[in-house]
mmCIF file of C-alpha atoms in Angstrom:
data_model
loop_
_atom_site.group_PDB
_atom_site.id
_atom_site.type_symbol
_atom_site.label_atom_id
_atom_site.label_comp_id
_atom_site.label_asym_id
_atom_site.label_seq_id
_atom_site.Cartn_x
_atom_site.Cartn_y
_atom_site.Cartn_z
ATOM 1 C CA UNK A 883 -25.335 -16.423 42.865
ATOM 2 C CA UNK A 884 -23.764 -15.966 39.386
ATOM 3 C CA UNK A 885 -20.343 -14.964 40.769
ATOM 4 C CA UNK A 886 -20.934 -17.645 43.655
ATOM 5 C CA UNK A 887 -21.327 -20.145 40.416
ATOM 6 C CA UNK A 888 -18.649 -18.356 37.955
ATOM 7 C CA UNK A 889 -16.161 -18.681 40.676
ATOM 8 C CA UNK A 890 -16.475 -22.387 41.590
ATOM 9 C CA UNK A 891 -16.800 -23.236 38.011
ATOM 10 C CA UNK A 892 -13.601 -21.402 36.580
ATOM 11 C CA UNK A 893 -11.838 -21.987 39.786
ATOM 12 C CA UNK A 894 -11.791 -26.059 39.618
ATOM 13 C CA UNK A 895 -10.236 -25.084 35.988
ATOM 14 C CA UNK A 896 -7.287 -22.906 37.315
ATOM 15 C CA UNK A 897 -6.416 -25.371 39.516
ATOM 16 C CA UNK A 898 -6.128 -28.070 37.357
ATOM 17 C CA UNK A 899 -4.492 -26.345 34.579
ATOM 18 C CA UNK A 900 -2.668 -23.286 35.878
ATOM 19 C CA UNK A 901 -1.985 -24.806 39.482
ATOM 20 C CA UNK A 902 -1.402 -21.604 40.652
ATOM 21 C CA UNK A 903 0.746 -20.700 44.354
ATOM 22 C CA UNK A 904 -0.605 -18.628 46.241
ATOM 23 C CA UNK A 905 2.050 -17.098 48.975
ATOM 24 C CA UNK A 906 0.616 -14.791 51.745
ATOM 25 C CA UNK A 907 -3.131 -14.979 51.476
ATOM 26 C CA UNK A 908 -3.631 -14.452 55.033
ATOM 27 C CA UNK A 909 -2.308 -11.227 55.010
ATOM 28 C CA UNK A 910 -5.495 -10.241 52.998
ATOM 29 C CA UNK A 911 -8.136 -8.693 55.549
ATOM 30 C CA UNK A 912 -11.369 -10.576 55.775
ATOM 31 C CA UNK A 913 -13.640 -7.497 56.180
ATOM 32 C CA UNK A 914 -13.622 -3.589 55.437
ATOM 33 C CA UNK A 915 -12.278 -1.721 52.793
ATOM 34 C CA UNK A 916 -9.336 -2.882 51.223
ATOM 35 C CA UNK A 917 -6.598 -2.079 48.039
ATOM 36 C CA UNK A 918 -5.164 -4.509 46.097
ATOM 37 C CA UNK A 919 -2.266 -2.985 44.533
ATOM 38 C CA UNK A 920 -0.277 -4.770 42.350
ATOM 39 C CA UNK A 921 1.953 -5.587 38.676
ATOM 40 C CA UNK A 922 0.153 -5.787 35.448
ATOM 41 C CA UNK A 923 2.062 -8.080 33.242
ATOM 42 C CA UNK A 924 -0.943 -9.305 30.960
ATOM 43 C CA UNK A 925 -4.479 -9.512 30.769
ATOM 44 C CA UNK A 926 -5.854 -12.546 32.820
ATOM 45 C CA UNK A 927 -4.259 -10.825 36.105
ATOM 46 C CA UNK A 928 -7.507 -9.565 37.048
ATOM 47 C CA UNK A 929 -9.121 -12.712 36.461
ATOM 48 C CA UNK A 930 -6.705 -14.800 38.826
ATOM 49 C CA UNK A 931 -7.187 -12.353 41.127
ATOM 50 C CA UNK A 932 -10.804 -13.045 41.763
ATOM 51 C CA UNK A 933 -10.350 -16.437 41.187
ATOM 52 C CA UNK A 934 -8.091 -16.735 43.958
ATOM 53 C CA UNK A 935 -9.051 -14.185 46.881
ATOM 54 C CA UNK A 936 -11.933 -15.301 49.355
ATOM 55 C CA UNK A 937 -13.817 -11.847 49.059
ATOM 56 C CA UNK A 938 -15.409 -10.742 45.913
ATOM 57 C CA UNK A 939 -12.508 -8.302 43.967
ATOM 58 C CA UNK A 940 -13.727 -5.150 42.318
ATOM 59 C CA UNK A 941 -11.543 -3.780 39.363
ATOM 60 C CA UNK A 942 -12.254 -1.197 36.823
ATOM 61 C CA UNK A 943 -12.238 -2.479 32.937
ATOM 62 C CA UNK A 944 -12.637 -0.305 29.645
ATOM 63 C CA UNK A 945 -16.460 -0.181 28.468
ATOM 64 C CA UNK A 946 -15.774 -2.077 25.219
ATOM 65 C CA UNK A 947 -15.626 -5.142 27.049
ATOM 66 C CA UNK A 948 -19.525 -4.916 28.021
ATOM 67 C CA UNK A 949 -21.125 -3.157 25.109
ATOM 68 C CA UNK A 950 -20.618 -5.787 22.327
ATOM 69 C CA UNK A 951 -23.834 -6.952 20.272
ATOM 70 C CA UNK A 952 -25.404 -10.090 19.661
ATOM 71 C CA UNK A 953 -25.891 -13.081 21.973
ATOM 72 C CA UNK A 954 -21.173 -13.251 21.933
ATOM 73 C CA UNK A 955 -21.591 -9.441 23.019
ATOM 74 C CA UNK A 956 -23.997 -10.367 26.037
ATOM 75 C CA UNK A 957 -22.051 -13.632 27.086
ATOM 76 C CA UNK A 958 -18.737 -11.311 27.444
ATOM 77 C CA UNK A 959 -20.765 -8.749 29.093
ATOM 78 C CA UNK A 960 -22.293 -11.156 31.690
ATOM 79 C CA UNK A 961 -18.712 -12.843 32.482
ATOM 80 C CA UNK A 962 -17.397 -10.173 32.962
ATOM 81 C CA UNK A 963 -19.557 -8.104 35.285
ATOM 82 C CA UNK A 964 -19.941 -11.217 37.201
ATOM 83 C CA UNK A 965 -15.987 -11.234 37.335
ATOM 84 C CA UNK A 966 -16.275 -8.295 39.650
ATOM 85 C CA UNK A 967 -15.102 -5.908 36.439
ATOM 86 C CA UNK A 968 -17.315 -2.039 36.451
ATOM 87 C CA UNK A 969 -16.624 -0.765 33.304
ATOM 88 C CA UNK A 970 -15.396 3.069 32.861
ATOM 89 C CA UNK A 971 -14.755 4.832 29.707
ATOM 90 C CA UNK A 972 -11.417 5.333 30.327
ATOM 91 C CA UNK A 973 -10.527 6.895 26.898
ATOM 92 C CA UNK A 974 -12.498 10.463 27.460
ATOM 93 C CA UNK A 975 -10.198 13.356 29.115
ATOM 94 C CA UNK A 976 -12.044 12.565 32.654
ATOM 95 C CA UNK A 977 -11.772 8.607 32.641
ATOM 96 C CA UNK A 978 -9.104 9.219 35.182
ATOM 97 C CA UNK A 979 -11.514 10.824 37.080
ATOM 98 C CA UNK A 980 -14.068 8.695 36.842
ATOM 99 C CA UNK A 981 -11.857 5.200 37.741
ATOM 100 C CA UNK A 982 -11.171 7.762 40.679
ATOM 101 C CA UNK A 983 -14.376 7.691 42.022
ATOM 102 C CA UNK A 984 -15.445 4.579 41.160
ATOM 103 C CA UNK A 985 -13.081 2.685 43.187
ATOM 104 C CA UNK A 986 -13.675 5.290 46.319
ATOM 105 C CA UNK A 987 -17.675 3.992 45.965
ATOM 106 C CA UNK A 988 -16.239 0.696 45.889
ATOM 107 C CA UNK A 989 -14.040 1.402 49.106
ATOM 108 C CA UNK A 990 -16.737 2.931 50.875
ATOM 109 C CA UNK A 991 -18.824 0.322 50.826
ATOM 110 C CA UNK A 992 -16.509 -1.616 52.906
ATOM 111 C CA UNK A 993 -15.697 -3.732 49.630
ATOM 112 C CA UNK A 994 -12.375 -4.333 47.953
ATOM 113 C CA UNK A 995 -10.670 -2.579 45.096
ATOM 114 C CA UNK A 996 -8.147 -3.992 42.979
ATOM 115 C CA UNK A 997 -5.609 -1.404 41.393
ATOM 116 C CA UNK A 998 -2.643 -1.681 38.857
ATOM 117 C CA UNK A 999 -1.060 1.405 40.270
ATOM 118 C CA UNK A 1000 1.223 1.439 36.668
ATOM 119 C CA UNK A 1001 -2.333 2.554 34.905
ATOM 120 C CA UNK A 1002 -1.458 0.022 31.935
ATOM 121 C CA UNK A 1003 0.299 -3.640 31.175
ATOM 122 C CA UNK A 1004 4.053 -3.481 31.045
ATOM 123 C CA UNK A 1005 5.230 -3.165 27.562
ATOM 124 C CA UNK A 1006 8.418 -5.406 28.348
ATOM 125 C CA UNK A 1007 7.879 -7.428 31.864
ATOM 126 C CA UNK A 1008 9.418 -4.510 33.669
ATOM 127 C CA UNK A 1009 8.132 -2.810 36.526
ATOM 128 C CA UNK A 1010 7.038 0.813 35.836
ATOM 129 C CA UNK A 1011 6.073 4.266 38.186
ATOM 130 C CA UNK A 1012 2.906 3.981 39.807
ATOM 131 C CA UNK A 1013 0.298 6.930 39.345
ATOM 132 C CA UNK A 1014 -0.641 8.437 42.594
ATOM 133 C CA UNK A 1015 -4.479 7.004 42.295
ATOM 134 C CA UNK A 1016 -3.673 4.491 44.349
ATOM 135 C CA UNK A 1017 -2.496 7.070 47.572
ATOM 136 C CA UNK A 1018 -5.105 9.324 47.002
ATOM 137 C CA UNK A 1019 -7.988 6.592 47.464
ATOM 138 C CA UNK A 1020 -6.025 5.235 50.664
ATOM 139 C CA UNK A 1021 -5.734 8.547 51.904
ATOM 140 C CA UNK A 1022 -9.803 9.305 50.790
ATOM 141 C CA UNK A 1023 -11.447 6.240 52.225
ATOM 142 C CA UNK A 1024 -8.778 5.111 54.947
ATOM 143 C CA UNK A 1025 -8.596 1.485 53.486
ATOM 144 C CA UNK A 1026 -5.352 -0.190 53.493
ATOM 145 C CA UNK A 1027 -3.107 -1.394 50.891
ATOM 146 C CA UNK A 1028 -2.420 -4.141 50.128
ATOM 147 C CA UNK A 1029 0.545 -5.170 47.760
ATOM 148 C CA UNK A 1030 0.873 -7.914 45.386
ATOM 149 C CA UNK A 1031 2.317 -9.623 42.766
ATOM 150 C CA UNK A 1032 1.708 -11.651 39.988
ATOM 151 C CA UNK A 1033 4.233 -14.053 38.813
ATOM 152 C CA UNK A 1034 3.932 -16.367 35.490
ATOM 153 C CA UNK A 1035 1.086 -14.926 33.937
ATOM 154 C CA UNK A 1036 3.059 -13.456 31.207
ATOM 155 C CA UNK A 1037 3.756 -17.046 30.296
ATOM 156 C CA UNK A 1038 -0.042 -17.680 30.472
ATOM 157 C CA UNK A 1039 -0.961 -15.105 28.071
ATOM 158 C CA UNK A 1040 2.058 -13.760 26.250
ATOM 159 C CA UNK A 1041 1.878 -10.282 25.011
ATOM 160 C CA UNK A 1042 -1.588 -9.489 26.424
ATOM 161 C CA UNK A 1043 -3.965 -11.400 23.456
ATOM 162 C CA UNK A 1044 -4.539 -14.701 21.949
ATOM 163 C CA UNK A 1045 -5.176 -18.204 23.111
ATOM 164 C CA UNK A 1046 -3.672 -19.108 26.915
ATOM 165 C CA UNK A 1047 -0.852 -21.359 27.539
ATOM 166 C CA UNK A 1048 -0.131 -23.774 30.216
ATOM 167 C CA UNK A 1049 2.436 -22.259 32.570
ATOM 168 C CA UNK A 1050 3.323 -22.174 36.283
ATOM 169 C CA UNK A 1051 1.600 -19.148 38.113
ATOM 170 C CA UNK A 1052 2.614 -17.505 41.579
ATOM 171 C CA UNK A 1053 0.228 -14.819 43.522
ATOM 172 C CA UNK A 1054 2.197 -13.238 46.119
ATOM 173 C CA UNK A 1055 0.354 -11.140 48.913
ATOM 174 C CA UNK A 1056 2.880 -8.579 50.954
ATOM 175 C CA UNK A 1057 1.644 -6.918 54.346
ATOM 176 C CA UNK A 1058 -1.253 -4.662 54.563
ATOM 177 C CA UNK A 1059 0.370 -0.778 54.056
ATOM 178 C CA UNK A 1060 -1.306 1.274 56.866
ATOM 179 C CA UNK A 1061 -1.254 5.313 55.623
ATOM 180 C CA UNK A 1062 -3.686 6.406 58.524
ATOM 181 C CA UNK A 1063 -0.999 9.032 59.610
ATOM 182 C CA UNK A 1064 -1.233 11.117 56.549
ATOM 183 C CA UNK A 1065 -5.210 11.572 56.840
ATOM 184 C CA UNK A 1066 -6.420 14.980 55.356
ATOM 185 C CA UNK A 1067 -3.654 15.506 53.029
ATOM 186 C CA UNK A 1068 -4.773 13.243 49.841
ATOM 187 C CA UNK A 1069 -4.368 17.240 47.950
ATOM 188 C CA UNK A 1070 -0.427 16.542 48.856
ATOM 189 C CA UNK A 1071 1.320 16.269 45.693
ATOM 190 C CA UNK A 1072 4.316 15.569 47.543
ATOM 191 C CA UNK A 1073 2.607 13.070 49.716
ATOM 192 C CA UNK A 1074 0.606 11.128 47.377
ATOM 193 C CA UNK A 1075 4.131 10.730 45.227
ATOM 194 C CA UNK A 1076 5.916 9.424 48.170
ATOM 195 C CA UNK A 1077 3.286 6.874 49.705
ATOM 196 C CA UNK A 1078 2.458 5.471 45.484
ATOM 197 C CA UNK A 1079 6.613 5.020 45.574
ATOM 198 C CA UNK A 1080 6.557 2.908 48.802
ATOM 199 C CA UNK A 1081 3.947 0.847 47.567
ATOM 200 C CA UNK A 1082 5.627 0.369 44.713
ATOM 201 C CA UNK A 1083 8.657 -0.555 46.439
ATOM 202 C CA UNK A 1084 6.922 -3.238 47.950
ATOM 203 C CA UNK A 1085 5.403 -4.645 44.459
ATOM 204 C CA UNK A 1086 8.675 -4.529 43.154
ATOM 205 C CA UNK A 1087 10.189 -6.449 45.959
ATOM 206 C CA UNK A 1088 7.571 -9.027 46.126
ATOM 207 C CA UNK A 1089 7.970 -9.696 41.679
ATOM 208 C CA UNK A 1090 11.547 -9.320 41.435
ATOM 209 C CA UNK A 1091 10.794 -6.943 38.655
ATOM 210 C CA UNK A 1092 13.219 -4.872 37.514
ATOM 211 C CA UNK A 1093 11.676 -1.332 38.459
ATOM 212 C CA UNK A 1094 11.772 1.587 35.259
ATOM 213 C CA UNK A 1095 11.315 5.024 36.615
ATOM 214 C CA UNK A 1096 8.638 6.035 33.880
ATOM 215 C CA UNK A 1097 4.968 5.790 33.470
ATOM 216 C CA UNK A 1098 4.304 2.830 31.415
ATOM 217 C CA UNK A 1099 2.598 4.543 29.142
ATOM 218 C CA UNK A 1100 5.284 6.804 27.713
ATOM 219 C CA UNK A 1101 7.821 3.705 27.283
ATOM 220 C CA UNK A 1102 4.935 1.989 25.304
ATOM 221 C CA UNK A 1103 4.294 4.881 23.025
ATOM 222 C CA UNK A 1104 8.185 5.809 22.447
#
């Protein structure tokens, strides 16, 4: 009921403010498990993306969001659980891991699982390599993937922080990937690298982001 009520409530707002275009929504499956896989440009992408799809989005979100004190602490900790966020420590040497298995729960619950294959925002707006998470729980739980793309929201919320602006915002939805023919081999290094690079492929063609073949975290720290 609290999502049911979160939704409708900060919904009506997007619309009015952030009018946002949503292209290719009917590609997203109404049922089973399903992978959104998509850009990370800046913070509120997660948030449109619940906002927008029918079915209630799962995504994975650090642990500081949900363990602040005082009654501001529990209020940020409510919205965003409600949001669909289940927080992971993902600073520990097995957070990795543990997003991992989190989302395969998710996916075998017949629920859906939203992924930012780049592991981090883009430092710049560019397109970065995708980490192989994203093949290895399509290949684990037999859900398909489903690209997308977020478009704007880097005007919304430049650099990641601080107060949101008014700006034009475009969800694009590609066509479900189907990876059924490479069951059994999610231990396939060579596999997992290939099937992350055509769904990138397909998030890069849907942005128009100019694609950087580097993990986004190394052109952030150099």
């Amino acid at each position: 009921m609290s999502r049911i009520v979160l939704k409708a409530i900060l919904g009506v707002l997007m619309r009015v403010l952030f009018r946002p275009k949503v292209e290719g929504a009917e590609r997203v499956p109404g049922d089973g498990p399903v992978i959104l896989a998509g850009n990370h440009v800046t913070f509120v992408d997660s948030l449109f993306v619940a906002l927008i799809v029918k079915r209630p989005v799962y995504f994975i979100g650090k642990d500081e969001y949900v363990t602040g004190k005082g009654l501001k602490g529990r209020l940020m900790a409510w919205f965003f659980r409600t949001s669909g966020m289940i927080p992971v420590d993902r600073d520990g040497g097995h957070g990795g891991v543990a997003a991992l298995m989190t989302g395969r729960r998710v996916l075998e619950e017949g629920k859906m699982f939203a992924i930012y294959p780049e592991g981090t925002r883009s430092p710049d707006g560019r397109l970065y390599r995708g980490r192989t998470g994203v093949a290895r729980l399509a290949l684990m739980t037999g859900a398909a993937v489903v690209p997308f793309a977020m478009i704007g929201t880097d005007k919304v919320q430049p650099g990641g922080k601080g107060r949101l602006h008014i700006a034009p915002v475009t969800v694009r939805f590609g066509e479900p990937l189907d990876f059924s023919r490479y069951d059994g081999m999610e231990r396939d290094r060579y596999v997992l690298r290939a099937l992350t690079d055509e769904v990138m492929s397909e998030v890069m063609r849907l942005s128009g982001q100019e694609y950087v073949d580097m993990y986004a975290t190394k052109a952030r720290a150099a």
